[in-house]
Amino acid sequence: MPRRTTIHAWLMLTPALVLLFGFTHYPAVATLWHSLFTTPRGGRPARFVGIENYAYLFEDPVFIQALWNNAIYAFATIPLSIAIALAMALWVNGRIAGRTALRMAYFTPTVLPMIAVANLWLFFYTPDYGLLDQATALLFGWGPTNWIGSRETALGAMIAVAVWKEAGFFMIFYLAALQAIPPSLYEAAAIEGASRARVFWRVTLPLLGPTTLFILVNAVINAFRLVDHIIVMTRGGPDNATALLLTYIYELGFRFWDTASASALTMILLALLAATAAFQFLVLERRTHYR
Amino acid sequence: MRATAIASAGTPQLAAPRLDVWRWIETAAAWLFGLVWIAPLLYAVWAAIHPTGYATSFALFAPLTLENFVTAWNAAPFARYFLNTFVLVTMILAAQFVLCTLAAFVFARAGFRGANVLFALVLVQLMITPDVLLVENYRSMSTLGLVDTIVAIGLPYMASAFGIFLLRQTFKQVPLELEEAARVEGCGTMAILLRVYVPLARPTYLAYGLVSVSFHWNNFLWPLVITNSVETRPLTVGLAVFATLDQGIDWAIISAATLMTSAPLLVGFLLFQRQFVQSFMRAGIK
């Protein structure tokens, strides 16, 4: 390649790379560095403490709770949103009555801001007056329930909002994949006399493999960063029942201004995300050839 | 439903007629999900267009009113928030288009040494998104003296790995012959990029634009952290501040404010439903 072109190439790359390194790579490394120091407070400069911040974190019951909550949040939202998305895609891809309206209904949460969504759901969950309590009173004769105010139901309520928000978004990817499956495969299956269930398990599902893996990675990332509604609806409460890693980072960093602990916690979150990336790179890239 | 079932009975895809009951159950389930998925929005519309007292009781002939929208609009500086969000979204989109186009072109066509390593470093941002790096990015912004500015909300997102990735994929599909023909005509590198590559990638720009606008219109956590005044707050943060101020929770007014802030995207979505859905599809397919 001629020299002049290489210079051109670098000139064209530089602006994007500067911003990218400045706000992704540098902060990731700086987080590691700052997590090894104390928080500078009122004239006292930061002091090197090694892994002390991490040690404190693992003795902090709120952190343990947030880690645990985040695990539940992930293991509930990931399979639920993917399964519902798949069902929705199959429905609106097939011959169902009112499929245009249905597709719109499913997709609407994707374009609504999470904050607006949080307000609407707050509404839903209001004890006694809220729609959910009115519905459960009518259907099952239940009394008023403080859905987001009690420890037992709060995390579940947050999970429901997240699944509701995500499923329609993931449906779109399944829909695209379903429409790319050649009809000849279904015709062949029909000639063989395969039942609908059999066609689904033996033809459709295997062909959706790459899409499922793509959605899975997105769902895992979202399990760590989809927290806007929690910050607005419960602020991690009641009694830390809905605290997740990112809400706790926000709490530590911008409520208590304990940036050292927040940095250590960020490192743990980065490690989890890096593990997801490694999984994608090592497992998914090997198995899927959809480039 | 029945008519379509009969009409398509001859096509091979359709299951045997004995599964009709199954189909009815499925249709019912699909509609139940549809109802649950749209219910919060319908509920908000109901609460917003009726007087406060009707927010939690349903009467078919409840009086209609637009009062709630007026009250909400006057209760907080929403005009300013709209302006801020508009400036923010436009600025981010313009910067993303320019930066990602240039970088994607290099990654798609110039095979210099180390390009693959650099590209892998770019892709890191797909996993480690700016919102996870709140604490450190806040520190950088205060070093740069940018805390509480609209630029600071946008900066971490302008060089988007997703945009670079998407455009690179599109640019790679442009036939090399077109580029060579343009070169023979005497076009320089920039002219080739602007006259050959960019026009051919128009659908990708549309797709990426819609995804980017709806993402940044709705983004919350980073703007919440980096802004602290009316002059810089985007709509989402303004709405959150408005809804949590203890002015006695009036659902009707909060619903009106909520609808107002999501209205531009919702209306856009209703008008360009097909493009929206296709854009999200296109953005998702690698």
XYZ file of C-alpha atoms in Angstrom:
577
model
C 0.000 0.000 0.000
C 1.395 3.411 -0.949
C 2.662 5.577 1.854
C 0.353 8.499 1.131
C -2.703 6.267 1.462
C -1.499 5.018 4.820
C -1.217 8.589 6.047
C -4.734 9.249 4.762
C -5.959 6.166 6.552
C -4.502 7.311 9.856
C -5.921 10.811 9.419
C -9.363 9.338 8.870
C -9.098 6.962 11.819
C -7.672 9.368 14.362
C -10.786 11.318 15.420
C -12.794 8.162 16.112
C -9.887 6.407 17.816
C -9.099 9.364 20.086
C -12.677 9.479 21.379
C -12.923 5.718 21.621
C -9.703 5.341 23.592
C -10.496 8.430 25.650
C -13.887 7.245 26.816
C -13.655 3.445 26.728
C -10.118 2.128 27.010
C -8.592 4.869 29.142
C -11.417 4.867 31.724
C -11.297 1.070 31.925
C -7.587 1.165 32.781
C -7.993 4.224 35.017
C -10.722 2.400 36.938
C -8.276 -0.389 37.741
C -5.657 2.150 38.856
C -8.038 4.159 41.041
C -9.498 1.028 42.584
C -6.117 0.481 44.273
C -6.177 3.839 46.081
C -8.296 5.426 48.805
C -10.842 8.097 47.938
C -9.189 11.515 48.288
C -11.236 13.529 50.774
C -10.888 17.137 51.918
C -7.177 17.781 51.446
C -6.155 14.192 52.146
C -4.680 12.841 48.909
C -5.368 9.336 47.641
C -3.189 6.694 49.291
C -2.165 3.364 47.742
C -3.937 0.511 49.523
C -3.554 -2.419 47.117
C -6.571 -4.704 47.091
C -8.057 -3.297 50.279
C -11.035 -1.733 48.451
C -11.897 -5.153 47.036
C -11.526 -6.768 50.456
C -13.938 -4.203 51.954
C -16.350 -4.788 49.123
C -16.537 -8.504 49.795
C -17.265 -7.768 53.468
C -20.015 -5.338 52.489
C -23.401 -7.057 52.857
C -24.996 -4.627 50.393
C -22.482 -5.657 47.714
C -23.126 -9.339 48.343
C -26.838 -8.662 48.143
C -26.425 -6.660 44.903
C -24.337 -9.444 43.376
C -26.942 -12.006 44.362
C -29.807 -9.827 43.122
C -28.004 -9.269 39.835
C -27.593 -13.027 39.414
C -31.332 -13.533 39.960
C -32.101 -10.599 37.655
C -29.891 -12.103 34.932
C -31.136 -15.674 35.251
C -34.742 -14.495 35.173
C -34.658 -11.805 32.490
C -32.420 -13.650 30.004
C -34.452 -16.853 29.448
C -37.830 -15.157 29.904
C -37.208 -12.336 27.438
C -35.702 -14.717 24.866
C -38.523 -17.268 25.138
C -41.236 -14.617 24.937
C -39.457 -12.914 22.031
C -39.343 -16.207 20.139
C -43.027 -16.903 20.763
C -43.950 -13.392 19.626
C -41.861 -13.682 16.475
C -43.446 -17.029 15.582
C -46.902 -15.548 16.115
C -46.490 -12.426 14.037
C -44.577 -14.326 11.371
C -47.414 -16.816 10.956
C -51.026 -16.360 9.967
C -52.503 -14.836 13.056
C -55.487 -12.514 13.257
C -54.387 -8.877 13.544
C -50.686 -9.518 13.222
C -49.835 -5.934 12.273
C -51.508 -4.623 15.417
C -49.831 -7.308 17.500
C -46.419 -6.582 16.077
C -46.893 -2.928 16.915
C -48.039 -3.710 20.444
C -45.027 -5.950 21.061
C -42.563 -3.445 19.681
C -43.935 -0.309 21.386
C -41.962 -0.721 24.656
C -38.750 -0.559 22.613
C -39.348 3.023 21.519
C -40.613 4.236 24.914
C -37.989 5.783 27.190
C -37.241 3.543 30.174
C -38.013 6.506 32.438
C -41.453 6.966 30.948
C -41.919 3.227 31.215
C -40.955 3.351 34.886
C -43.600 5.991 35.579
C -46.260 3.952 33.807
C -45.367 0.816 35.722
C -45.240 2.671 39.051
C -48.822 3.382 38.268
C -49.513 -0.264 37.565
C -47.962 -1.430 40.801
C -49.642 1.119 43.111
C -51.208 -0.746 46.026
C -54.991 -0.920 45.914
C -55.585 1.645 43.136
C -53.082 0.330 40.629
C -54.209 -1.691 37.650
C -52.416 -4.826 38.819
C -54.151 -4.820 42.190
C -57.496 -4.069 40.566
C -56.949 -7.013 38.219
C -55.857 -9.447 40.938
C -58.752 -8.331 43.143
C -61.190 -8.976 40.324
C -59.695 -12.298 39.176
C -58.505 -13.896 42.409
C -60.035 -11.698 45.107
C -56.597 -10.725 46.464
C -56.184 -7.819 48.828
C -53.898 -4.872 48.108
C -50.242 -5.771 47.610
C -47.336 -3.349 47.889
C -45.565 -4.802 44.848
C -42.499 -2.590 44.817
C -42.555 -1.722 48.507
C -42.040 -5.189 49.957
C -38.855 -7.218 49.862
C -40.492 -10.364 48.506
C -42.016 -8.896 45.363
C -39.856 -5.863 44.514
C -37.156 -7.657 42.517
C -39.767 -9.694 40.663
C -41.598 -6.498 39.782
C -38.392 -5.014 38.354
C -37.713 -8.200 36.383
C -41.200 -8.023 34.864
C -40.577 -4.476 33.639
C -37.229 -5.465 32.118
C -38.691 -8.483 30.316
C -41.572 -6.361 29.054
C -39.125 -3.784 27.735
C -36.715 -6.269 26.095
C -38.916 -8.957 24.569
C -40.284 -6.844 21.721
C -36.798 -5.693 20.822
C -35.458 -9.246 20.640
C -38.551 -10.321 18.709
C -37.408 -8.154 15.794
C -34.201 -10.166 15.393
C -36.069 -13.467 15.503
C -38.547 -12.115 12.976
C -35.746 -11.187 10.601
C -34.209 -14.647 10.990
C -37.539 -16.414 10.468
C -38.130 -14.517 7.261
C -34.715 -15.581 5.999
C -35.491 -19.298 6.324
C -36.101 -20.690 2.816
C -39.721 -21.895 2.377
C -38.444 -24.980 0.560
C -37.346 -26.421 3.908
C -40.899 -26.231 5.227
C -42.261 -27.694 2.015
C -39.866 -30.602 2.333
C -40.915 -31.134 5.944
C -44.586 -31.045 4.908
C -43.970 -33.672 2.237
C -42.373 -35.846 4.905
C -45.566 -35.362 6.905
C -43.815 -33.742 9.859
C -46.023 -32.317 12.598
C -45.892 -28.620 13.494
C -44.059 -29.339 16.742
C -41.555 -31.503 14.899
C -40.965 -28.842 12.254
C -40.337 -26.307 15.022
C -37.831 -28.468 16.916
C -36.038 -29.958 13.915
C -36.123 -27.167 11.333
C -36.938 -23.745 12.771
C -35.086 -23.833 16.075
C -31.744 -25.108 14.739
C -31.797 -22.461 12.006
C -32.417 -19.792 14.629
C -29.254 -20.825 16.489
C -27.008 -17.930 15.411
C -29.765 -15.401 16.124
C -30.367 -16.896 19.546
C -26.689 -16.587 20.405
C -26.624 -12.988 19.206
C -29.688 -12.187 21.316
C -28.235 -14.090 24.256
C -25.134 -11.893 24.328
C -27.300 -8.773 24.166
C -29.513 -10.089 26.933
C -26.487 -10.769 29.141
C -25.154 -7.236 28.625
C -28.612 -5.824 29.347
C -28.830 -7.857 32.544
C -26.025 -5.660 33.865
C -26.945 -2.302 32.411
C -30.731 -2.121 32.145
C -31.254 -0.368 35.486
C -32.895 2.986 34.650
C -36.278 1.834 35.905
C -34.799 0.602 39.178
C -33.138 3.946 39.867
C -36.443 5.732 39.351
C -38.870 3.220 40.868
C -37.117 1.836 43.940
C -33.618 3.356 44.134
C -32.422 -0.129 44.962
C -34.825 -0.464 47.875
C -36.695 -1.540 49.855
C -33.799 -2.505 52.095
C -31.549 -3.164 49.055
C -33.925 -5.803 47.726
C -33.565 -4.427 44.175
C -29.947 -3.201 44.338
C -27.957 -4.385 41.308
C -24.266 -3.896 40.538
C -24.778 -0.813 38.375
C -27.278 0.815 40.746
C -24.814 0.249 43.573
C -21.998 1.793 41.505
C -24.228 4.819 41.022
C -25.054 4.874 44.717
C -21.424 4.562 45.854
C -20.029 6.931 43.255
C -22.594 9.697 43.151
C -24.520 9.527 46.433
C -21.704 8.728 48.848
C -18.911 10.025 46.556
C -16.862 6.979 47.572
C -15.096 6.721 44.228
C -12.554 4.148 45.431
C -15.239 1.575 46.275
C -17.175 2.518 43.154
C -14.026 1.875 41.069
C -13.456 -1.522 42.660
C -17.099 -2.405 42.002
C -16.805 -1.189 38.401
C -13.805 -3.507 37.958
C -15.913 -6.458 39.081
C -18.621 -5.503 36.595
C -15.991 -5.100 33.853
C -14.628 -8.547 34.684
C -18.108 -10.040 34.284
C -18.570 -8.269 30.950
C -15.112 -9.375 29.802
C -16.046 -12.959 30.651
C -19.155 -12.572 28.495
C -17.017 -11.166 25.673
C -14.554 -14.054 25.982
C -17.430 -16.519 25.900
C -18.775 -14.891 22.762
C -15.368 -14.830 21.127
C -14.361 -18.375 21.999
C -17.659 -20.200 21.721
C -19.978 -18.240 19.509
C -17.563 -17.122 16.797
C -16.464 -20.725 16.358
C -19.923 -22.099 16.029
C -21.719 -19.485 14.004
C -20.865 -18.576 10.464
C -23.253 -15.847 9.616
C -20.957 -13.111 8.444
C -58.900 -16.205 10.908
C -61.089 -19.009 9.673
C -61.087 -17.656 6.149
C -57.309 -17.577 6.033
C -57.122 -21.085 7.441
C -59.373 -22.378 4.699
C -57.676 -20.359 2.004
C -54.276 -21.715 2.880
C -55.368 -25.275 3.575
C -53.857 -26.315 0.284
C -50.383 -24.920 0.997
C -47.889 -27.362 2.407
C -46.869 -25.214 5.409
C -50.207 -25.484 7.121
C -50.632 -28.104 9.817
C -53.458 -30.602 9.755
C -56.967 -29.227 10.539
C -57.139 -31.179 13.805
C -54.762 -28.620 15.264
C -57.378 -25.865 14.946
C -58.000 -25.820 18.704
C -54.299 -25.254 19.225
C -54.426 -22.334 16.853
C -57.267 -20.725 18.769
C -55.353 -21.092 22.013
C -52.263 -19.607 20.389
C -54.192 -16.683 18.992
C -55.678 -16.027 22.413
C -52.231 -16.174 24.018
C -50.784 -13.848 21.382
C -53.532 -11.340 22.034
C -53.151 -11.615 25.783
C -49.453 -10.785 25.449
C -50.291 -7.948 23.063
C -52.724 -6.538 25.594
C -50.208 -6.706 28.437
C -47.522 -5.150 26.248
C -49.656 -2.181 25.222
C -51.580 -1.813 28.501
C -49.231 0.624 30.290
C -49.408 2.978 27.337
C -53.200 2.753 27.058
C -53.496 3.278 30.793
C -51.325 6.402 30.564
C -53.447 7.775 27.739
C -56.580 7.114 29.787
C -55.203 8.870 32.862
C -53.818 11.791 30.895
C -56.990 12.755 29.036
C -59.379 12.562 31.978
C -59.638 14.679 35.131
C -57.479 13.493 38.029
C -60.309 11.694 39.817
C -60.692 9.208 36.967
C -57.076 8.051 36.969
C -57.928 4.948 38.949
C -61.601 4.434 38.231
C -62.901 3.569 34.835
C -66.107 5.106 33.599
C -66.837 4.922 29.921
C -68.237 8.434 29.677
C -65.776 10.204 31.916
C -65.292 13.801 30.789
C -62.332 14.407 28.492
C -59.778 17.120 29.155
C -56.418 18.416 27.999
C -55.928 20.246 31.288
C -53.342 17.726 32.513
C -51.026 18.437 29.621
C -51.232 22.174 30.236
C -50.567 21.728 33.958
C -47.611 19.408 33.320
C -46.141 21.678 30.677
C -46.279 24.638 33.055
C -45.063 22.714 36.099
C -41.557 22.105 34.733
C -39.364 23.669 32.028
C -40.270 21.020 29.462
C -39.693 23.358 26.520
C -36.078 23.692 27.606
C -35.745 19.932 28.146
C -37.099 19.302 24.651
C -34.581 21.742 23.216
C -31.733 20.080 25.158
C -32.686 16.601 23.987
C -33.056 17.828 20.419
C -29.614 19.456 20.469
C -28.098 16.381 22.127
C -29.560 13.861 19.695
C -28.696 15.941 16.617
C -25.148 16.564 17.810
C -24.503 12.903 18.581
C -25.973 11.732 15.279
C -23.977 14.204 13.191
C -20.738 13.343 14.976
C -21.437 9.604 14.721
C -22.102 9.800 10.994
C -18.852 11.655 10.299
C -16.558 9.743 12.670
C -17.971 6.295 11.975
C -18.005 6.813 8.203
C -14.323 7.759 8.134
C -13.240 4.952 10.449
C -15.468 2.338 8.797
C -14.082 3.220 5.359
C -10.530 2.644 6.541
C -11.407 -0.640 8.249
C -13.343 -1.830 5.197
C -10.790 -0.982 2.524
C -7.314 -0.090 3.765
C -5.471 -3.222 4.734
C -2.570 -1.687 6.624
C -0.676 -3.631 9.242
C -2.370 -3.741 12.603
C -5.805 -2.846 11.215
C -7.293 -6.044 12.592
C -5.922 -5.431 16.067
C -7.258 -1.868 16.010
C -10.647 -3.090 14.842
C -10.761 -5.614 17.678
C -9.984 -2.778 20.101
C -12.874 -0.803 18.622
C -15.228 -3.721 19.162
C -14.404 -3.748 22.879
C -16.897 -0.886 23.189
C -19.739 -3.203 22.169
C -19.267 -5.013 25.497
C -17.930 -2.272 27.731
C -20.415 0.468 26.997
C -19.903 4.016 28.270
C -22.702 3.736 30.837
C -20.714 1.174 32.820
C -17.754 3.567 33.084
C -19.726 6.363 34.783
C -17.294 7.026 37.589
C -14.151 7.392 35.506
C -15.847 9.283 32.672
C -17.218 11.731 35.215
C -13.671 12.259 36.469
C -12.446 12.890 32.882
C -15.264 15.365 32.258
C -14.431 17.329 35.373
C -10.755 17.416 34.345
C -11.854 18.780 30.968
C -14.177 21.268 32.714
C -17.198 19.837 30.885
C -19.400 18.713 33.777
C -22.975 19.898 33.285
C -22.708 20.544 29.553
C -24.625 18.925 26.700
C -21.340 18.121 24.939
C -20.298 16.010 27.925
C -23.468 13.894 27.617
C -22.652 13.153 23.996
C -18.864 12.794 23.917
C -18.532 9.190 25.143
C -20.996 7.980 22.503
C -19.751 9.829 19.437
C -17.181 7.276 18.281
C -19.626 4.392 18.276
C -18.216 0.906 17.810
C -21.645 -0.228 16.697
C -21.762 2.417 13.979
C -18.239 1.633 12.776
C -19.045 -2.062 12.699
C -22.321 -1.606 10.832
C -20.912 0.764 8.203
C -17.814 -1.361 7.707
C -20.013 -4.348 6.885
C -21.927 -2.254 4.346
C -18.841 -0.684 2.781
C -17.255 -4.103 2.326
C -20.112 -5.089 0.040
C -19.483 -2.202 -2.359
C -17.928 -3.687 -5.535
C -14.291 -2.645 -5.966
C -14.924 -1.989 -9.677
C -17.045 1.040 -8.759
C -14.172 2.477 -6.744
C -11.705 1.832 -9.563
C -14.003 3.453 -12.109
C -14.269 6.533 -9.908
C -10.489 6.619 -9.541
C -10.064 6.478 -13.309
C -12.423 9.467 -13.517
C -9.920 11.297 -11.328
C -11.675 11.104 -7.945
C -9.537 11.340 -4.800
C -10.084 9.204 -1.703
C -12.545 11.607 -0.101
C -14.520 12.014 -3.321
C -14.744 8.231 -3.704
C -16.005 7.910 -0.143
C -18.605 10.657 -0.565
C -19.751 9.869 -4.116
C -19.552 6.067 -4.194
C -19.653 4.569 -0.706
C -21.924 6.924 1.230
C -24.797 6.969 -1.321
C -24.735 3.174 -1.565
C -24.925 2.849 2.213
C -28.019 5.050 2.556
C -30.263 2.299 4.030
C -27.616 1.570 6.647
C -27.445 5.250 7.590
C -31.219 5.333 7.965
C -31.203 2.202 10.099
C -28.348 3.350 12.259
C -29.838 6.850 12.535
C -33.163 5.573 13.846
C -31.492 3.250 16.338
C -29.144 5.993 17.511
C -31.855 8.646 17.866
C -34.147 6.387 19.842
C -31.270 5.227 22.048
C -30.100 8.728 22.923
C -33.579 10.177 23.233
C -34.192 7.523 25.887
C -30.765 7.409 27.554
C -30.885 8.209 31.242
C -28.153 7.154 33.653
C -25.151 8.992 32.197
C -27.128 12.228 31.552
C -28.463 11.981 35.124
C -24.932 11.812 36.490
C -23.277 14.453 34.330
C -25.976 17.158 34.344
C -27.316 19.170 37.252
C -29.115 22.169 35.819
C -32.198 22.934 33.754
C -30.035 24.288 30.937
C -28.424 20.919 30.203
C -30.871 18.246 31.374
C -32.405 16.127 28.617
C -36.073 15.143 28.734
C -35.537 11.816 30.472
C -33.701 13.386 33.397
C -36.146 16.289 33.478
C -39.052 13.862 33.613
C -37.442 11.869 36.414
C -36.823 15.041 38.420
C -40.394 16.163 37.771
C -41.950 12.842 38.772
C -39.942 12.459 41.977
C -40.429 16.000 43.270
C -42.834 15.520 46.127
C -45.648 17.644 44.852
C -48.228 15.081 45.833
C -48.330 12.267 43.319
C -50.898 13.237 40.720
C -51.052 10.350 38.265
C -52.987 12.303 35.694
C -50.303 14.976 35.450
C -47.406 12.503 35.561
C -49.066 10.499 32.790
C -49.491 13.626 30.709
C -45.824 14.533 31.207
C -44.762 10.965 30.426
C -46.752 10.909 27.197
C -45.458 14.316 26.221
C -41.821 13.289 26.532
C -42.266 10.062 24.589
C -44.608 11.597 22.018
C -42.088 12.506 19.290
C -40.659 8.979 19.185
C -44.071 7.362 19.474
C -45.551 9.465 16.688
C -42.467 8.833 14.567
C -42.823 5.145 15.265
C -46.500 5.087 14.297
C -45.823 6.986 11.073
C -42.713 5.064 10.037
C -43.549 1.734 11.639
C -42.211 -0.324 8.773
C -38.945 1.609 8.506
C -38.470 1.466 12.270
C -38.904 -2.281 12.455
C -36.768 -2.877 9.383
C -34.072 -0.557 10.707
C -33.837 -2.426 13.959
C -33.719 -5.687 12.020
C -31.004 -4.429 9.723
C -29.002 -3.115 12.644
C -29.164 -6.475 14.323
C -28.152 -8.683 11.443
C -24.430 -8.988 11.196
